Coordinates of C-alpha atoms and ligand atoms in Angstrom, one line a residue:
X1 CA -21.0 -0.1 14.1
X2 CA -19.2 2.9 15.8
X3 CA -16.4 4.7 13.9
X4 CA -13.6 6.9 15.8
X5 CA -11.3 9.0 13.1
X6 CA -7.8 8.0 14.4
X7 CA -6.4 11.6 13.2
X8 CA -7.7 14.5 10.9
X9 CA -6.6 13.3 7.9
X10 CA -6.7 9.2 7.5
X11 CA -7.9 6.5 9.4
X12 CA -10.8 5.6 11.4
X13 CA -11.2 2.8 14.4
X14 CA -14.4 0.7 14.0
X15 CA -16.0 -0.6 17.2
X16 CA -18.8 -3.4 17.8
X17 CA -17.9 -4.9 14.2
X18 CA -17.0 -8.8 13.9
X19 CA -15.0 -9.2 10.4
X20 CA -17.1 -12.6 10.7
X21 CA -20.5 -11.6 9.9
X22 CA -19.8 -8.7 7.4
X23 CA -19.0 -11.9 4.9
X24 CA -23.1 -12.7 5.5
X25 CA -24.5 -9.3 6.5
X26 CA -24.6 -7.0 2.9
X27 CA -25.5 -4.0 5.3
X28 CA -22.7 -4.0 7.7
X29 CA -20.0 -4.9 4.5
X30 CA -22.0 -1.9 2.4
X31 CA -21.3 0.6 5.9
X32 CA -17.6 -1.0 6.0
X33 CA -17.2 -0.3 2.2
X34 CA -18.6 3.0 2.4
X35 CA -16.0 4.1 5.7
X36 CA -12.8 2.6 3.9
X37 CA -13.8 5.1 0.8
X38 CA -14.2 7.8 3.2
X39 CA -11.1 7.4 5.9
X40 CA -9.0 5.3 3.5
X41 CA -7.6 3.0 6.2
X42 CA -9.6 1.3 9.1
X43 CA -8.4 -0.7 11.9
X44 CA -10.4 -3.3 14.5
X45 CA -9.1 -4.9 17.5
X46 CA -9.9 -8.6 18.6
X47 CA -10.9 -10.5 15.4
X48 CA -10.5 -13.6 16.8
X49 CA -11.6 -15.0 13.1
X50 CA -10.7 -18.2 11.7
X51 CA -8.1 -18.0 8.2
X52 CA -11.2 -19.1 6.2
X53 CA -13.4 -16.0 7.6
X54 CA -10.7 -13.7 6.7
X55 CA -10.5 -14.7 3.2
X56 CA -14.5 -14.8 2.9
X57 CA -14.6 -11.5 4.4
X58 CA -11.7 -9.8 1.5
X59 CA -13.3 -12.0 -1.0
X60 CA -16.6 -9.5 -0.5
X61 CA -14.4 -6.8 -2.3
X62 CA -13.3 -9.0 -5.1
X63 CA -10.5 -11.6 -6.5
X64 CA -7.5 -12.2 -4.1
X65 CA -3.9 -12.4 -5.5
X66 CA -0.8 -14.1 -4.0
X67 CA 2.5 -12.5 -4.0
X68 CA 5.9 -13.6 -6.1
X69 CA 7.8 -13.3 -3.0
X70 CA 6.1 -13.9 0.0
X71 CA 4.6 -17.6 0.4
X72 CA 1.1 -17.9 0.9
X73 CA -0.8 -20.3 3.2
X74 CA -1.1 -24.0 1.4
X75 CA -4.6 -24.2 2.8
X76 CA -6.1 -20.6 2.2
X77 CA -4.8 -19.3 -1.3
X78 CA -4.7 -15.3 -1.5
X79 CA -3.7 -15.2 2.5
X80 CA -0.2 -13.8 1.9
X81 CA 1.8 -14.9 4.7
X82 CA 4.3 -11.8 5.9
X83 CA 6.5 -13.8 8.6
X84 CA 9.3 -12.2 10.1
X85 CA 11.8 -14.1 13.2
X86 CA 15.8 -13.5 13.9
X87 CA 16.3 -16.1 11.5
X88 CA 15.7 -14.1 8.4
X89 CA 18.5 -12.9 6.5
X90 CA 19.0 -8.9 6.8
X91 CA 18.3 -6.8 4.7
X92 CA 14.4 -6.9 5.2
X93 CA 12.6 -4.3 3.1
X94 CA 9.7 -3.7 4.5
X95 CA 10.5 0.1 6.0
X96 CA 9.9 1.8 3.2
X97 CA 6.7 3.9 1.8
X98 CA 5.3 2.2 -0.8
X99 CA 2.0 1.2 -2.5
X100 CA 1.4 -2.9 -2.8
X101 CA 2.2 -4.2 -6.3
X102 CA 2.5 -1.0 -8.7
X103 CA 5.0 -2.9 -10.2
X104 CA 1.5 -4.7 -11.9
X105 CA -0.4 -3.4 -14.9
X106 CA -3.1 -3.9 -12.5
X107 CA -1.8 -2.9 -8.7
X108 CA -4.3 -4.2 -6.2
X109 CA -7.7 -2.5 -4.5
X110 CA -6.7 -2.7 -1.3
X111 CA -5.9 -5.3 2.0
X112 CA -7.0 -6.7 4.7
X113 CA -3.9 -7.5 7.2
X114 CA -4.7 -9.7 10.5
X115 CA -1.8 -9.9 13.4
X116 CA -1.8 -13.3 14.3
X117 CA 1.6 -12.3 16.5
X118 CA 3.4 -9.2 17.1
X119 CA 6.2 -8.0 19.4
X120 CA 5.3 -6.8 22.9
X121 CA 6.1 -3.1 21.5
X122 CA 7.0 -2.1 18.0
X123 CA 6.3 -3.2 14.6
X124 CA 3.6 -1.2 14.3
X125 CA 2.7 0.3 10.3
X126 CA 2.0 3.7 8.9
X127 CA -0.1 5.4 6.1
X128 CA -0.1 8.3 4.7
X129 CA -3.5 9.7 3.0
X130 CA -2.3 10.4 -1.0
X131 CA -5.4 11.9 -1.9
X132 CA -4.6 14.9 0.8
X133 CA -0.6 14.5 -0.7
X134 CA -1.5 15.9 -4.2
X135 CA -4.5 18.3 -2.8
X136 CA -1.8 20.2 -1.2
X137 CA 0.8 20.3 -3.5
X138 CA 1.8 23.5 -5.1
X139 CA -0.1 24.8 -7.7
X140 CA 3.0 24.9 -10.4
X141 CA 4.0 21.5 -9.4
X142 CA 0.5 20.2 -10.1
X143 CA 0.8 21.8 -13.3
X144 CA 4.2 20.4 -14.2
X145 CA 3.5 16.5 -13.4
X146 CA -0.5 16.4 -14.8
X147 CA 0.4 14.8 -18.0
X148 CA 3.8 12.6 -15.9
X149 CA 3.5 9.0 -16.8
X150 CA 6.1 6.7 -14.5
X151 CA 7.5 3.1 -14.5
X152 CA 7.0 0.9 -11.8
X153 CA 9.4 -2.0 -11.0
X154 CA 9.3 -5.2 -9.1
X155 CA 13.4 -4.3 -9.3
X156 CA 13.1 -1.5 -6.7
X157 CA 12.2 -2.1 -3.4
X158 CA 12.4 -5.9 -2.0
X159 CA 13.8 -7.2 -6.0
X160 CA 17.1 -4.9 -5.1
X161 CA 18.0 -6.9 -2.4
X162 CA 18.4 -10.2 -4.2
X163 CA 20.7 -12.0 -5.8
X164 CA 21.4 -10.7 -9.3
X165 CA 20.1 -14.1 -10.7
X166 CA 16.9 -14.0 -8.3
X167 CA 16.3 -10.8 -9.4
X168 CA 16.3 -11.2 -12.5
X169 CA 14.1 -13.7 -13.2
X170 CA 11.4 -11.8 -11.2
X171 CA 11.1 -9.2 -13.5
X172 CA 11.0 -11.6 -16.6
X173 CA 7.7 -13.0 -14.8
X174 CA 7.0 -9.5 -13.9
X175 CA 8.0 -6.8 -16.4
X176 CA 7.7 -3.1 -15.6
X177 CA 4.4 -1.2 -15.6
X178 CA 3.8 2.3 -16.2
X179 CA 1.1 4.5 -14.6
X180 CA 0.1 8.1 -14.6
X181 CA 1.9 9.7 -11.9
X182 CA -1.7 11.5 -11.0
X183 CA -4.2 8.9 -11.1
X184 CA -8.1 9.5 -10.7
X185 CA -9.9 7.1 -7.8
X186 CA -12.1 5.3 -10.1
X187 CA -14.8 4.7 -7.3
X188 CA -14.7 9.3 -6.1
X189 CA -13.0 11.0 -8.9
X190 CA -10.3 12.1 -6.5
X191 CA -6.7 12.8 -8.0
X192 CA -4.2 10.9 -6.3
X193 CA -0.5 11.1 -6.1
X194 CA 0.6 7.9 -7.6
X195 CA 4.4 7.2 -7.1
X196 CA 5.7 5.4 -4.5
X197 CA 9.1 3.6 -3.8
X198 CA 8.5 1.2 -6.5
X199 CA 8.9 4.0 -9.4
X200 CA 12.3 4.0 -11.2
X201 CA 11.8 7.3 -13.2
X202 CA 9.3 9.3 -15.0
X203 CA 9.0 8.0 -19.1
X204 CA 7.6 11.2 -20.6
X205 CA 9.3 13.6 -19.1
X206 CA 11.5 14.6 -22.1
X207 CA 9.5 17.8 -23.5
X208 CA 11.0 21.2 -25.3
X209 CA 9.6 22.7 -22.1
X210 CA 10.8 20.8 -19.8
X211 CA 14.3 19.7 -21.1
X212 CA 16.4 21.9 -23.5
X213 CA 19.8 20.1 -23.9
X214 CA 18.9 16.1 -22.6
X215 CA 21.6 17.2 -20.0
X216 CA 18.5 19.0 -18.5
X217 CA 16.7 15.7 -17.8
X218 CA 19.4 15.0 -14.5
X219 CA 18.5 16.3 -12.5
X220 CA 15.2 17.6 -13.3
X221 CA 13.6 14.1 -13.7
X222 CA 15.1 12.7 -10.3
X223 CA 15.0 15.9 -8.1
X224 CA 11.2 16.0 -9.0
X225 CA 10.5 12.3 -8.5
X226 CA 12.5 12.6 -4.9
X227 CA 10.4 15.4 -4.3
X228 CA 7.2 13.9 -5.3
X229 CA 7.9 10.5 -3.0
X230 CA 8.8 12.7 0.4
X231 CA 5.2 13.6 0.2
X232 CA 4.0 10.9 2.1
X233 CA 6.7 10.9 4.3
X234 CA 5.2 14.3 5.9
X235 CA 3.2 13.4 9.4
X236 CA 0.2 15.7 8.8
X237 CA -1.0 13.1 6.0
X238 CA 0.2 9.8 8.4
X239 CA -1.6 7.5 10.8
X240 CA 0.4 4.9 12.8
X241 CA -1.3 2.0 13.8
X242 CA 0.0 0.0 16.7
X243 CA -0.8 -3.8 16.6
X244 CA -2.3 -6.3 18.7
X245 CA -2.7 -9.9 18.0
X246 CA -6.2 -10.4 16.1
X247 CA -6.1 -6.6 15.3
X248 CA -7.0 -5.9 11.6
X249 CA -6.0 -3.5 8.9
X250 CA -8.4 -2.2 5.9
X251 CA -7.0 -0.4 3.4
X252 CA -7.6 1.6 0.0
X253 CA -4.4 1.0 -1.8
X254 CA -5.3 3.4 -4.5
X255 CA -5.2 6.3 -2.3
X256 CA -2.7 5.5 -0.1
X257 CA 1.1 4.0 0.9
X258 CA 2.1 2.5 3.8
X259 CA 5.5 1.6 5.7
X260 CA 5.7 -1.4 8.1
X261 CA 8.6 -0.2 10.9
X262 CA 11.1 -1.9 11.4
X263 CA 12.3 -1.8 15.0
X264 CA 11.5 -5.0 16.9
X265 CA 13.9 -7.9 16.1
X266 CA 14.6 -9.8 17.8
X267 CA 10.8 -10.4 18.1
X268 CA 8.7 -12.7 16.1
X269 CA 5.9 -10.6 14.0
X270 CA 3.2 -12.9 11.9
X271 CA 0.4 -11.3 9.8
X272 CA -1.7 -12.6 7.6
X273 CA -2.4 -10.3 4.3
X274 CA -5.2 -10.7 1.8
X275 CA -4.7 -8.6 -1.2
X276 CA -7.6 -7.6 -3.7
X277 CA -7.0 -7.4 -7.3
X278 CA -7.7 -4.0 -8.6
X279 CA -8.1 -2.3 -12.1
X280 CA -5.6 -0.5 -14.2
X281 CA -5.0 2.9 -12.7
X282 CA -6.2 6.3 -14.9
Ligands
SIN301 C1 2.7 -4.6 3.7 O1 3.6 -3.9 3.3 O2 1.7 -4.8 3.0 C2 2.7 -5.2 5.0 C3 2.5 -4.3 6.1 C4 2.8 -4.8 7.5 O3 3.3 -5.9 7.6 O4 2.6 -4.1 8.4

């Protein structure tokens, strides 16, 4: 296996590697293990794998889950179908940098995403390295959000654009978690910055030192959280992958967010995600 870091901070191409024979080979998956810990995100082109081998192969890191909203495939549980064609109804929310499923006690590992179809240009996804985010954060913010707990809602995000009803009922199958806003990697030890678009508001925030008159908490609360989420909008922390069909994503979820673009309809974009059930974060 050869691997190509894609930019200085996240992301890394690996060459001569068929997704098929890590499932059998515990060397190659160990090597594969070991380079998504270290670049975070890694990408291959032409997996021409079947369904089954793409489940066998994210099944080597653990449990799959399915996701509440978007329908899975009937004959491969935990292979998340993310279908998008003109016929869909606008909005579409997935344009925005986010984290999969903090809105769980339990958000997941990481994914594997196959293109089984994309447009001829466009579509492509980001992600930003979150590990690097809070590294380089000021010294005094680091200070002021190291004890920062925050909820996380399946309300925000892709839940705010349904119907109220719809909505609703989601979060009764789904209430609100809340996770540190600085969470440690459980597998390095690194501190990550741990909000993303799914966080409402922080749920500790109200301290004598941090709020006088609870006039102080807005906009103190929301300036900071704003500020906090724009980290990962900044391009010396991003990669930006551009898709070909049987091209595959890896990712770390815990360390990272990512943002799908959103500039190709009318084209038809199909991928195929397998998401890994991960631990509580700390
Ligand atoms: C996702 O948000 O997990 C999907 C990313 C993509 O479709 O590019």
């Amino acid at each position: 296996m050869r691997i190509e870091p894609l930019t200085c901070s996240i992301g890394a191409e690996l060459f001569n590697v068929n997704l098929a024979h890590a499932v059998h080979d515990d060397g190659l998956f160990a090597s594969i293990r070991a380079a998504l810990l270290k670049y975070r995100v890694l990408f291959l082109r032409g997996q021409d794998i079947t369904s089954a081998e793409h489940v066998a192969f994210a099944r080597r890191f653990g449990e799959l889950e399915d996701h509440p909203v978007a329908g899975s495939d009937p004959e491969h549980p935990g292979l998340v179908r993310i279908y998008k064609d003109p016929s869909q109804p606008s909005p579409r929310y997935e344009n925005v940098w986010h984290t999969d499923a903090t809105w769980r006690e339990a958000p997941p590992f990481g994914c594997v995403l196959r293109c089984r179809e994309c447009p001829p240009v466009g579509g492509d996804t980001m992600w930003a390295n979150m590990v690097l985010a809070y590294e380089n954060l000021p010294a005094h913010v680091k200070e002021q959000i190291a004890d920062l707990r925050a909820r996380h809602s399946i309300e925000a995000s892709f839940g705010a654009a349904m119907s109220i009803e719809r909505r609703l009922a989601l979060k009764a199958q789904y209430p609100d978690a809340e996770h540190p806003v600085v969470r440690t990697h459980p597998e390095t030890g690194e501190k990550i910055l741990f909000v993303n678009a799914f966080a409402t508001h922080f749920t500790n925030y109200h301290t004598p030192q941090r709020v006088r008159f609870g006039q102080d908490a807005n906009p103190g609360a929301g300036q900071l959280l704003a500020y906090l989420l724009s980290q990962a909008y900044l391009p010396e922390y991003q990669v930006r992958w551009r898709w070909t069909k049987n091209s595959v994503a890896i990712w770390d979820n815990r360390s990272t967010q990512h943002y799908a673009v959103m500039d190709y309809p009318p084209s038809v974009r199909q991928m195929d995600r397998a998401t890994i059930v991960g631990n509580r974060p700390v």
